[in-house]
Amino acid sequence: MKKFVISAALALGSLASALPAFAADLTFWTWRQEDKAQYEKFFKEFNKDNPDITVKFEAFEATSYNTILSTALAGGTGPDLMMTRTYGGIESLAGAGYLMPLDKTKIPALEGFSEPALASETMRSNKTLYAVPAASQTMLVIYNKEIFEKNGISEPASWDEFLKSCEKLKAAGVMPFANGTATGWQNETIVSALTSSIMGKAFYEDLMAGKTTFNDPRYVAAIGKLKEISAYFPDGFIGLDYASAQQLFTSGMAAMFAGGSFELASFAKQNPSLKMGVFAAPSLKKEDPKLVGLFFDSGFAANAKTKSPDAALKFLNYVANKKFAQAFANDLSNVSAVPGVTFDSPLLARVAELNKQSIPYMTLVNFRYGEPTGSNLIQAGVQKLLNGQATPEQVGKSMTDGLSAWYAPFKK
Amino acid sequence: MFTTRLTGRNLWIAALILPPLAFMCLFLVYPILSAFAYAFYEWHGLARGEFIGLANFHKVLFEYPFSERTVNAFVHNIFVFFALMVLQNGVGFVLAYCLWRELPGARFHRIAVFLPVVLSTVIVAILWKLFLHPLFGVVNISLRGLGLGFLAQPWQGQDTTALTAIVVANAWHMVGFPTLVFLAGMQRIPTEILDAVRMETESEWVKVRKIVWPLVAPSATVVFTLLFVSAFNFFELPFLMGGVDGSPHGATDVLGLYFYRTAFGSMSASAENFGPGSALAVLIFLFIAILSSAITLWLRKREIQL
């Protein structure tokens, strides 16, 4: 009898101590408040397969998200799971030891992910992955299909054709482009959206191999072509801010917007009847490949100090799988980083198609790891270029000289 | 009997003073002191690293690219201070004088001049961004309408006009404040003095220079000192109108923006740079504290007791 009591007590005790390990309440942080309903649906779905794990959604303001997140993680009050930024944005968290290191044994589905996708969430110093890549963004030209049809123009095959279409639109009294450059970062997006094809894959590879710098004639030529096409931006575009530029496009006053695929959702929201198309800005010659600029903008990560690491890993495995990715792509209009996802939206399907011929959005992807950042330099350089205060050569030189402060291959 | 009463009274006073004092220490003195301490450490994101002495200060003052940006922003703050001294305090004084002399419509204008001050800075920024819009802005449309189309410009996109545009917006927003302070100062001038002056001269200029200006010195002290502090803490309008990077190419960058961007990171910067950010905050604080005390002391000397 005594034995039975003891063993019963032991059993109960072990059961009691085992219970918290099974039932886990995880918190999930993101900067996308607008996606709350869909995420709660995803979490319910996850809970069906893992009845003992619940996930709670919490969102914070986008621009200060990283500050809020790193403050909370530093103070030990961070979430179990979180949406993270990429590149320099993940290094500041991973470098401080806040994130759980991941690999293919922990998350087998990572096997099929593309190299650039994994690189976006990998810390360069220890080559360790800290988040499951979530979505990519593409720098391209968005156009108003109705305006194109009305003026009898189609997606341009070469740079000359591109200029001719712009001329035709201008003659018809339509603004060819909606872009304005008073908002600093818009000077960076237009470089990638309009000139990736002119720079070309070979330039990017040489740049990464340390064989060339931004003084390269291919880069300088691309910047020169940007200046050329800026003649078709609105009057006084250097004083036109981002929000106004968006409105010029969504109101149908302008035919094209050179920018990121992240615009598509907000454009559609601002004007649901807008019929949009996308294309990669062409290169000088018809036969050259048309390239878009590509970068990854988000990932899913787990807290290194979470109380339920197993449950957190289960969740990361769930978001790395195609079933979730399919819903993530179609319900939230993301170009998912998970391989093999198909898209309901023809526009997103087209973006995913264009992604097959791309070079990275290099100032963001490769040159944001030190001060001054490539982004600082290109924004200032292009603003001076478009203001008539710098030549394309000077822009390339300012990039090379500025980056040589920290980028080893440029140091002499 | 007397001493016990005093002790009780002292206790009572202490009990009243302690809570606000504790509050101030916790939320004002402690953060300032800890920011001082932060400036001497290396930071990895928000995790504190090694003690590195004055390295952060050296970085923001002498190392590329920080030093360049510090100087650039500081020069802009100085420009803002002098431009606002003329456009805000100077115009404020003139307006106050007109209101005080009760020119026609003074009662209406007294309210009209002060009205923008109650508007939120965010509203003022949006309003002026619309005024200065290159395509649909009132400013450019009016210029074109007057046949002065060649003067229409992309105001916020040129380094020559962007900062001035922000200064004008700020002057429009805040001019009511110095006006009000000067007006109050003028209304305190005793009528006997004014009557006496009237027997000597009819010239308004002499009255302003010899009587009014010296007698509103206390108001000038307040207005100048506050302008100094706000010009070197300038943040909201540049942030809202030029963006956190001081677009175009740093032409609207001021110390406040630069500090914010450095400490907390921005879209175009690598990440948070807490060490140099704190060092900047400390330098800005010391600069403002020392100079504004000096200015106050100096201006106090020239005040005349009535």
XYZ file of C-alpha atoms in Angstrom:
718
model
C 0.000 0.000 0.000
C 2.754 2.352 1.028
C 4.605 1.505 -2.170
C 1.532 2.231 -4.183
C 1.065 5.610 -2.550
C 4.660 6.518 -3.219
C 4.551 5.418 -6.828
C 1.217 7.157 -7.312
C 2.658 10.341 -5.829
C 5.705 10.015 -8.040
C 3.559 9.473 -11.096
C 1.378 12.425 -10.260
C 4.425 14.511 -9.554
C 6.094 13.671 -12.821
C 2.838 14.273 -14.639
C 2.497 17.664 -13.012
C 6.045 18.627 -13.895
C 5.664 17.270 -17.397
C 2.464 19.181 -18.097
C 3.976 22.669 -18.500
C 6.509 21.211 -20.919
C 3.729 20.016 -23.189
C 1.252 22.839 -22.932
C 3.020 25.943 -24.171
C 1.634 29.445 -24.579
C 3.855 31.277 -27.032
C 3.797 34.945 -27.938
C 4.480 36.134 -31.475
C 5.575 39.706 -32.293
C 5.400 41.459 -35.621
C 5.206 44.961 -37.093
C 2.234 44.031 -39.295
C -0.822 45.034 -37.266
C -2.875 44.976 -40.473
C -2.339 41.215 -40.819
C -3.782 40.326 -37.412
C -6.889 38.479 -38.591
C -4.953 36.267 -41.014
C -2.235 35.445 -38.504
C -4.818 34.437 -35.944
C -6.239 32.106 -38.558
C -2.765 30.650 -39.190
C -2.224 30.187 -35.463
C -5.550 28.369 -35.133
C -4.510 26.103 -37.970
C -1.200 25.444 -36.202
C -3.037 24.786 -32.960
C -5.135 22.078 -34.695
C -1.994 20.092 -35.486
C -0.377 20.951 -32.150
C -3.256 21.080 -29.647
C -0.919 21.729 -26.718
C 0.643 24.883 -28.208
C -1.163 28.207 -28.483
C 0.325 31.277 -30.118
C -0.668 34.814 -29.249
C -0.346 37.661 -31.792
C 1.054 41.048 -30.763
C 1.938 43.865 -33.181
C 4.038 47.006 -32.770
C 4.539 50.149 -34.821
C 6.666 49.347 -37.873
C 9.352 52.031 -37.868
C 10.347 51.529 -34.228
C 9.774 47.761 -34.222
C 13.442 46.814 -34.094
C 14.086 49.214 -31.211
C 11.096 47.917 -29.245
C 12.033 44.318 -29.952
C 15.694 44.637 -29.009
C 14.811 46.594 -25.858
C 12.385 43.873 -24.792
C 14.844 41.087 -25.597
C 17.608 42.882 -23.690
C 15.317 43.222 -20.679
C 14.289 39.556 -20.816
C 10.649 40.338 -21.628
C 10.823 39.540 -25.320
C 8.430 37.237 -27.186
C 8.983 33.502 -27.786
C 8.529 33.944 -31.528
C 8.967 36.985 -33.697
C 9.046 38.417 -37.137
C 12.526 39.732 -37.832
C 14.042 42.029 -40.391
C 16.902 40.895 -42.590
C 20.601 41.579 -43.227
C 21.881 44.257 -40.783
C 18.489 44.127 -39.056
C 18.954 40.505 -37.993
C 22.626 40.911 -37.137
C 21.904 43.477 -34.434
C 19.606 40.929 -32.726
C 21.610 37.779 -33.425
C 24.899 39.452 -32.574
C 23.602 40.231 -29.087
C 22.689 36.556 -28.644
C 18.925 37.055 -28.472
C 17.950 34.585 -31.199
C 17.899 30.801 -31.349
C 20.420 29.500 -33.910
C 18.758 27.353 -36.590
C 19.937 24.751 -39.068
C 18.670 22.075 -41.429
C 18.581 19.378 -38.765
C 16.254 21.480 -36.633
C 14.174 22.608 -39.613
C 14.479 20.087 -42.466
C 12.334 22.194 -44.827
C 15.164 24.732 -45.093
C 16.835 22.328 -47.536
C 15.017 23.706 -50.570
C 15.346 27.441 -49.790
C 17.366 29.534 -52.213
C 20.860 30.680 -51.309
C 20.025 34.440 -51.268
C 16.982 33.747 -49.079
C 19.047 31.933 -46.463
C 21.815 34.533 -46.678
C 19.317 37.260 -45.757
C 18.819 35.746 -42.279
C 22.384 34.524 -41.726
C 24.898 36.346 -39.580
C 28.042 36.881 -41.619
C 30.554 36.453 -38.769
C 29.565 32.896 -37.719
C 27.655 31.819 -40.855
C 24.708 30.794 -38.691
C 21.066 31.074 -39.691
C 18.810 32.808 -37.158
C 15.422 32.985 -38.880
C 13.275 31.209 -41.431
C 13.140 33.565 -44.457
C 9.554 34.697 -44.952
C 9.124 36.943 -47.979
C 11.000 38.668 -50.751
C 10.444 42.050 -52.357
C 11.182 42.975 -55.921
C 12.278 46.302 -57.353
C 10.583 46.834 -60.702
C 8.296 49.110 -62.697
C 4.592 49.088 -61.860
C 2.351 50.401 -64.620
C -1.260 51.362 -65.205
C -2.580 48.882 -67.774
C -5.444 51.101 -68.907
C -3.164 54.053 -69.660
C -0.762 51.780 -71.544
C -3.594 50.325 -73.645
C -5.162 53.695 -74.344
C -1.877 55.052 -75.651
C -1.044 51.923 -77.565
C 2.138 51.031 -75.727
C 3.316 47.795 -74.214
C 6.043 46.627 -71.848
C 9.303 47.928 -73.365
C 11.860 45.479 -74.718
C 14.796 47.870 -74.861
C 15.888 51.136 -73.296
C 15.161 53.075 -76.505
C 11.688 51.652 -76.645
C 11.266 52.611 -72.983
C 12.193 56.235 -73.733
C 9.913 56.291 -76.800
C 6.962 55.088 -74.734
C 7.665 57.813 -72.159
C 7.794 60.409 -74.945
C 4.492 59.181 -76.343
C 2.817 59.411 -72.941
C 4.199 62.874 -72.339
C 2.920 64.036 -75.726
C -0.509 62.660 -74.834
C -0.510 64.776 -71.652
C 0.008 61.882 -69.245
C 2.845 61.929 -66.725
C 5.025 58.954 -67.680
C 6.326 58.404 -64.131
C 4.806 59.307 -60.767
C 8.123 59.167 -58.913
C 9.343 61.980 -56.697
C 12.657 62.097 -54.873
C 12.152 64.525 -51.981
C 11.877 61.527 -49.642
C 15.436 60.257 -49.194
C 15.020 56.505 -49.655
C 13.081 56.932 -52.893
C 16.408 57.878 -54.479
C 17.671 54.404 -53.715
C 14.660 52.401 -54.889
C 14.613 54.002 -58.336
C 18.225 52.985 -58.974
C 17.444 49.320 -58.461
C 14.011 49.443 -60.109
C 15.145 51.208 -63.278
C 18.772 50.267 -63.840
C 19.378 46.689 -62.597
C 19.314 45.376 -66.180
C 21.847 47.961 -67.329
C 24.247 47.152 -64.475
C 23.875 43.487 -65.290
C 24.657 40.256 -63.497
C 28.320 40.324 -64.496
C 28.842 43.666 -62.777
C 27.282 42.396 -59.557
C 29.409 39.255 -59.609
C 32.594 41.238 -60.227
C 31.659 43.644 -57.460
C 31.123 40.831 -54.973
C 34.346 39.147 -56.062
C 36.225 42.349 -55.278
C 37.236 42.722 -58.930
C 35.563 46.085 -59.395
C 34.075 49.051 -57.547
C 31.224 51.473 -58.140
C 33.570 53.397 -60.432
C 32.963 50.587 -62.936
C 31.749 51.966 -66.296
C 28.763 49.579 -66.187
C 27.570 51.155 -62.939
C 28.300 54.709 -64.052
C 26.422 54.068 -67.302
C 23.421 52.822 -65.324
C 23.388 55.953 -63.154
C 23.666 58.059 -66.315
C 20.615 56.313 -67.768
C 18.724 57.037 -64.553
C 19.416 60.720 -65.066
C 18.226 60.368 -68.660
C 14.891 58.805 -67.785
C 14.293 61.241 -64.911
C 13.338 63.726 -67.660
C 10.017 61.853 -67.641
C 9.409 62.265 -63.922
C 6.802 64.920 -62.906
C 7.680 68.635 -62.982
C 9.566 69.553 -59.828
C 9.865 65.866 -58.860
C 12.887 66.580 -56.675
C 10.506 68.386 -54.329
C 7.808 65.704 -54.561
C 7.547 63.422 -51.545
C 6.811 59.689 -51.434
C 3.140 59.965 -50.448
C 2.404 62.472 -53.225
C 4.161 60.262 -55.765
C 2.043 57.283 -54.715
C -1.088 59.364 -55.109
C -0.114 60.504 -58.597
C 0.039 56.869 -59.623
C -3.050 55.564 -57.831
C -5.167 58.478 -59.043
C -4.316 57.544 -62.635
C -2.487 60.797 -63.354
C 0.775 59.009 -64.034
C 1.365 55.831 -66.017
C 4.259 54.219 -64.143
C 5.814 53.967 -60.706
C 9.352 52.696 -60.347
C 9.567 51.050 -56.947
C 9.131 47.896 -54.899
C 6.577 45.104 -55.111
C 5.598 46.159 -51.570
C 3.704 49.038 -53.231
C 1.236 46.702 -54.952
C -0.889 45.972 -51.893
C -1.131 49.601 -50.796
C -1.812 50.810 -54.360
C -4.640 48.315 -54.658
C -6.003 49.451 -51.311
C -5.881 53.141 -52.284
C -7.600 52.528 -55.602
C -9.228 49.102 -55.879
C -10.250 49.644 -59.511
C -6.667 50.262 -60.644
C -5.487 47.692 -63.196
C -1.781 47.228 -62.596
C 0.946 45.380 -64.392
C 4.631 44.952 -63.635
C 7.738 44.644 -65.753
C 11.494 44.644 -65.339
C 13.050 47.824 -66.725
C 14.867 46.816 -69.915
C 18.552 46.915 -70.681
C 20.110 48.927 -73.501
C 19.866 46.076 -75.975
C 16.781 44.011 -76.718
C 18.591 40.696 -76.285
C 20.079 41.468 -72.862
C 18.265 39.827 -69.945
C 15.749 42.009 -68.129
C 16.592 41.997 -64.441
C 14.709 43.059 -61.348
C 16.281 43.990 -58.013
C 15.575 41.406 -55.331
C 15.793 41.426 -51.552
C 14.280 39.583 -48.634
C 12.521 41.685 -46.058
C 11.380 39.456 -43.229
C 11.770 36.166 -41.417
C 10.463 34.142 -38.490
C 12.745 33.644 -35.510
C 12.638 32.255 -31.983
C 13.937 33.748 -28.751
C 17.163 32.064 -27.588
C 15.838 32.147 -24.025
C 12.277 30.952 -24.671
C 10.809 28.713 -21.956
C 9.498 26.282 -24.562
C 12.200 25.827 -27.195
C 10.600 22.642 -28.549
C 7.264 24.328 -29.105
C 8.988 27.306 -30.720
C 10.861 24.981 -33.085
C 7.614 23.255 -33.994
C 6.230 26.640 -34.973
C 9.286 27.518 -37.063
C 8.949 24.166 -38.839
C 5.339 25.011 -39.508
C 6.143 28.400 -41.110
C 8.923 26.850 -43.203
C 6.455 24.469 -44.803
C 4.605 24.859 -48.054
C 1.137 24.588 -46.548
C 1.643 27.708 -44.432
C 3.608 29.464 -47.180
C 0.753 28.974 -49.614
C -1.677 30.725 -47.261
C 0.955 33.345 -46.361
C 1.323 34.135 -50.072
C -2.328 34.170 -51.038
C -4.037 35.574 -47.933
C -1.402 38.231 -47.236
C -0.108 38.924 -50.754
C 3.490 38.027 -49.952
C 6.024 36.620 -52.368
C 6.877 33.788 -50.019
C 10.481 32.652 -49.727
C 9.398 29.028 -49.427
C 10.179 27.174 -52.660
C 7.393 25.899 -54.908
C 4.644 28.225 -53.743
C 2.021 29.128 -56.348
C 0.095 32.389 -56.432
C -3.628 33.064 -56.880
C -2.967 36.682 -57.809
C -1.709 36.982 -61.395
C 0.260 40.074 -60.386
C 2.165 38.222 -57.653
C 2.646 35.258 -59.968
C 4.219 37.664 -62.463
C 6.481 39.136 -59.759
C 7.585 35.629 -58.786
C 8.240 34.930 -62.470
C 10.351 38.102 -62.824
C 12.323 37.100 -59.714
C 13.895 34.279 -61.707
C 16.031 36.876 -63.528
C 17.368 39.159 -60.837
C 20.303 40.752 -59.135
C 20.156 41.705 -55.460
C 18.996 45.184 -54.424
C 22.648 45.655 -53.637
C 22.796 48.858 -51.614
C 20.408 47.245 -49.121
C 21.563 43.648 -49.316
C 25.324 44.081 -49.280
C 26.214 47.575 -48.139
C 24.246 48.307 -44.969
C 26.742 46.782 -42.554
C 28.834 49.842 -41.751
C 28.810 53.639 -41.637
C 28.315 55.336 -44.028
C 25.946 52.768 -45.542
C 25.648 52.248 -49.270
C 22.080 53.478 -48.846
C 23.234 56.781 -47.293
C 25.666 57.279 -50.130
C 23.426 56.350 -53.047
C 20.558 58.466 -51.708
C 22.742 61.540 -51.338
C 24.481 60.824 -54.640
C 21.280 60.425 -56.652
C 19.716 63.495 -55.044
C 22.747 65.496 -56.150
C 22.671 63.878 -59.592
C 19.021 64.710 -60.161
C 19.554 68.225 -58.813
C 22.289 68.700 -61.404
C 24.980 68.944 -58.718
C 26.854 65.732 -59.552
C 27.762 63.651 -62.580
C 27.224 59.866 -62.733
C 30.989 59.450 -62.344
C 30.930 61.493 -59.153
C 28.074 59.382 -57.791
C 30.064 56.199 -58.416
C 33.160 57.730 -56.885
C 31.339 58.959 -53.780
C 29.968 55.425 -53.282
C 33.374 53.808 -53.647
C 35.223 56.344 -51.502
C 32.541 56.416 -48.804
C 32.275 52.638 -48.547
C 36.042 52.245 -48.386
C 35.729 53.464 -44.776
C 34.587 49.954 -43.808
C 34.164 47.714 -46.854
C 37.411 45.789 -47.094
C 37.530 45.124 -50.885
C 37.385 48.897 -51.542
C 40.226 49.728 -49.165
C 43.447 50.552 -50.897
C 6.654 74.157 22.035
C 8.045 76.321 19.247
C 10.607 73.736 18.117
C 8.114 70.876 18.000
C 5.803 73.003 15.883
C 8.669 73.748 13.547
C 9.618 70.097 13.261
C 6.069 69.188 12.477
C 5.961 71.902 9.871
C 9.282 70.762 8.411
C 8.040 67.228 8.257
C 4.937 68.438 6.517
C 6.987 70.393 3.976
C 9.330 67.461 3.449
C 6.371 65.162 2.893
C 5.083 67.534 0.232
C 8.401 68.007 -1.501
C 9.677 64.447 -1.463
C 7.230 62.794 -3.905
C 7.780 65.312 -6.722
C 11.510 65.316 -5.996
C 11.619 61.527 -6.195
C 9.592 61.712 -9.387
C 12.023 64.201 -10.918
C 15.005 62.114 -9.892
C 13.543 58.934 -11.306
C 12.306 60.307 -14.602
C 14.653 63.230 -15.257
C 17.920 63.097 -13.340
C 18.399 59.342 -13.566
C 17.849 59.111 -17.366
C 20.158 62.058 -17.981
C 22.879 60.593 -15.806
C 22.488 57.157 -17.343
C 22.724 58.678 -20.835
C 25.989 60.216 -19.657
C 27.151 56.784 -18.567
C 26.006 55.082 -21.796
C 28.214 57.390 -23.803
C 31.330 55.802 -22.303
C 30.486 52.220 -23.287
C 30.587 50.174 -26.418
C 27.183 48.891 -27.552
C 26.138 45.828 -29.522
C 22.588 46.642 -30.453
C 21.087 47.377 -27.056
C 23.477 45.131 -25.134
C 26.143 47.044 -23.249
C 29.732 46.057 -23.900
C 33.111 47.273 -22.703
C 33.919 50.585 -21.063
C 35.718 52.517 -23.791
C 36.294 55.938 -22.278
C 35.996 58.807 -24.719
C 36.042 56.701 -27.896
C 32.392 57.456 -28.736
C 33.041 61.177 -28.397
C 36.122 60.865 -30.562
C 34.031 59.035 -33.141
C 31.278 61.649 -33.458
C 33.696 64.563 -33.377
C 36.676 63.386 -35.405
C 35.977 60.217 -37.388
C 34.498 59.878 -40.884
C 31.589 59.775 -41.599
C 30.302 60.869 -38.180
C 32.378 64.026 -37.860
C 31.211 65.312 -41.249
C 27.582 64.800 -40.277
C 28.067 66.384 -36.860
C 29.523 69.527 -38.376
C 26.898 69.625 -41.130
C 24.029 69.288 -38.632
C 25.567 71.779 -36.197
C 25.976 74.419 -38.919
C 22.306 73.925 -39.826
C 21.280 74.433 -36.196
C 23.211 77.700 -36.127
C 21.495 78.789 -39.340
C 18.112 77.873 -37.860
C 18.875 79.885 -34.716
C 19.807 83.079 -36.555
C 17.079 82.742 -39.184
C 14.443 82.238 -36.519
C 15.872 85.103 -34.491
C 14.959 87.366 -37.396
C 11.849 85.661 -38.767
C 10.294 84.651 -35.478
C 11.540 86.970 -32.744
C 12.144 89.988 -34.971
C 8.797 89.750 -36.698
C 7.245 88.890 -33.335
C 8.533 92.161 -31.897
C 7.199 94.190 -34.810
C 3.820 92.461 -34.588
C 3.692 93.040 -30.846
C 4.434 96.718 -31.352
C 1.670 97.034 -33.961
C -0.784 95.279 -31.663
C 0.274 97.398 -28.713
C -0.206 100.616 -30.680
C -3.690 99.298 -31.501
C -3.506 99.688 -35.247
C -6.874 99.056 -36.947
C -8.026 95.480 -36.460
C -5.689 94.925 -33.519
C -8.225 92.868 -31.594
C -8.731 90.453 -34.483
C -5.049 90.201 -35.205
C -4.169 89.535 -31.594
C -6.040 86.248 -31.901
C -5.053 85.561 -35.508
C -1.349 85.859 -34.782
C -1.514 83.473 -31.851
C -3.776 80.925 -33.510
C -1.093 78.849 -35.316
C 0.739 78.358 -32.008
C -2.045 76.101 -30.756
C -1.832 73.876 -33.833
C 0.054 70.630 -33.489
C 3.438 70.545 -35.205
C 2.286 67.571 -37.262
C -0.575 69.602 -38.707
C 1.743 72.525 -39.453
C 4.181 70.205 -41.219
C 1.498 68.654 -43.416
C -0.001 72.056 -44.146
C 3.334 73.480 -45.279
C 4.231 70.401 -47.251
C 0.988 70.969 -49.166
C 1.676 74.711 -49.519
C 5.083 73.910 -50.999
C 3.972 70.958 -53.134
C 5.750 71.325 -56.489
C 2.670 70.522 -58.595
C -0.402 71.547 -56.608
C 1.072 73.759 -53.868
C -0.471 77.155 -53.168
C 2.948 78.810 -53.332
C 3.842 77.616 -56.821
C 0.315 78.043 -58.168
C 0.174 81.625 -56.884
C 3.564 82.402 -58.392
C 2.455 81.004 -61.749
C -0.817 82.919 -61.499
C 1.074 86.160 -60.928
C 3.172 85.518 -64.013
C 6.156 84.711 -61.828
C 6.260 81.079 -62.917
C 10.032 81.202 -63.216
C 10.156 81.585 -59.430
C 8.127 78.410 -58.854
C 10.454 75.786 -57.464
C 10.581 72.317 -55.957
C 11.147 73.978 -52.589
C 11.679 70.883 -50.522
C 13.924 69.124 -52.997
C 16.721 71.686 -53.355
C 19.453 72.011 -50.783
C 19.321 75.788 -51.297
C 15.677 76.117 -50.249
C 14.751 73.042 -48.201
C 16.000 74.193 -44.797
C 14.727 77.736 -45.318
C 11.296 76.303 -46.129
C 11.281 74.507 -42.793
C 12.443 77.644 -40.970
C 9.633 79.675 -42.571
C 7.085 77.038 -41.574
C 8.410 77.118 -38.019
C 8.329 80.925 -37.893
C 4.732 80.926 -39.164
C 3.826 78.351 -36.544
C 5.507 79.947 -33.542
C 5.607 83.702 -34.232
C 2.600 84.210 -31.952
C 4.596 83.189 -28.927
C 7.281 85.935 -28.953
C 4.538 88.361 -30.027
C 2.541 87.528 -26.943
C 5.517 87.758 -24.609
C 6.677 91.072 -26.083
C 3.126 92.442 -25.994
C 2.830 91.562 -22.313
C 6.176 93.304 -21.723
C 5.020 96.417 -23.573
C 1.768 96.557 -21.675
C 3.724 96.636 -18.437
C 5.463 99.885 -19.404
C 3.963 102.562 -17.117
C 1.902 105.240 -18.896
C 3.777 108.054 -17.056
C 6.948 107.130 -18.902
C 5.152 107.078 -22.218
C 3.472 110.419 -21.518
C 6.838 111.898 -20.659
C 8.332 110.639 -23.907
C 5.478 112.060 -25.909
C 6.463 115.532 -24.675
C 10.019 114.982 -25.953
C 9.526 113.387 -29.368
C 6.944 112.239 -31.880
C 9.283 109.819 -33.638
C 8.140 106.210 -33.298
C 11.666 104.996 -34.006
C 13.157 106.940 -31.112
C 10.396 105.655 -28.821
C 11.047 102.077 -29.804
C 14.795 102.334 -29.546
C 15.157 104.428 -26.392
C 12.131 103.416 -24.353
C 10.294 100.311 -25.489
C 13.199 98.064 -26.399
C 15.148 98.623 -23.127
C 11.980 98.209 -21.074
C 10.936 94.906 -22.660
C 14.390 93.451 -21.956
C 12.997 90.833 -19.526
C 10.678 89.582 -22.278
C 13.596 89.492 -24.702
C 15.606 87.406 -22.235
C 12.836 84.805 -22.060
C 12.221 84.745 -25.798
C 15.891 84.620 -26.821
C 16.786 81.892 -24.365
C 13.819 79.744 -25.350
C 14.638 80.230 -29.021
C 18.204 79.177 -28.415
C 17.114 75.991 -26.693
C 14.494 75.153 -29.304
C 16.787 75.929 -32.251
C 19.389 73.474 -31.001
C 16.746 70.917 -30.066
C 15.020 71.374 -33.446
C 13.458 68.046 -34.365
C 9.752 67.766 -35.139
C 9.470 69.932 -38.250
C 12.664 68.700 -39.937
C 11.631 65.128 -39.113
C 8.168 65.605 -40.594
C 9.142 67.742 -43.581
C 12.615 66.511 -44.547
C 12.535 63.002 -43.135
C 14.895 61.360 -40.698
C 17.809 61.457 -43.155
C 17.591 65.229 -43.608
C 16.618 64.991 -47.278
C 17.836 66.246 -49.765
C 21.309 64.831 -49.132
C 21.571 66.113 -45.568
C 20.488 69.667 -46.393
C 17.855 69.655 -43.639
C 19.840 67.570 -41.183
C 19.983 68.999 -37.669
C 21.526 67.661 -34.460
C 18.220 66.284 -33.170
C 17.601 64.211 -36.315
C 21.193 63.099 -36.471
C 21.133 61.966 -32.859
C 17.862 60.088 -33.343
C 19.092 58.372 -36.490
C 22.396 57.413 -34.936
C 21.009 56.114 -31.662
C 17.936 54.291 -32.900
C 18.816 53.491 -36.502
C 16.857 54.380 -39.600
C 15.772 52.656 -42.772
C 18.972 53.617 -44.535
C 21.398 53.187 -41.656
C 22.894 49.927 -40.543
C 21.296 49.627 -37.120
C 21.227 51.211 -33.695
C 24.464 52.922 -32.746
C 23.804 53.541 -29.103
C 27.303 54.599 -28.043
C 27.857 57.422 -30.552
C 24.163 58.335 -30.186
C 24.541 58.823 -26.432
C 27.772 60.736 -26.948
C 25.927 63.094 -29.281
C 23.087 63.511 -26.799
C 25.580 64.389 -24.071
C 27.350 66.921 -26.298
C 24.069 68.546 -27.343
C 22.939 68.692 -23.714
C 26.198 70.237 -22.495
C 26.256 72.749 -25.350
C 22.692 73.889 -24.711
C 23.014 73.906 -20.920
C 26.239 75.916 -20.854
C 25.397 78.397 -23.582
C 21.820 79.015 -22.539
C 22.974 79.707 -18.962
C 25.575 82.121 -20.303
C 23.028 83.826 -22.551
C 20.549 84.145 -19.702
C 23.140 85.642 -17.360
C 24.323 88.081 -20.002
C 20.813 89.155 -20.994
C 19.750 89.548 -17.363
C 22.476 92.154 -16.889
C 20.932 94.486 -19.417
C 17.454 94.322 -17.911
C 16.243 97.458 -16.125
C 14.160 97.159 -12.975
C 11.081 99.354 -13.143
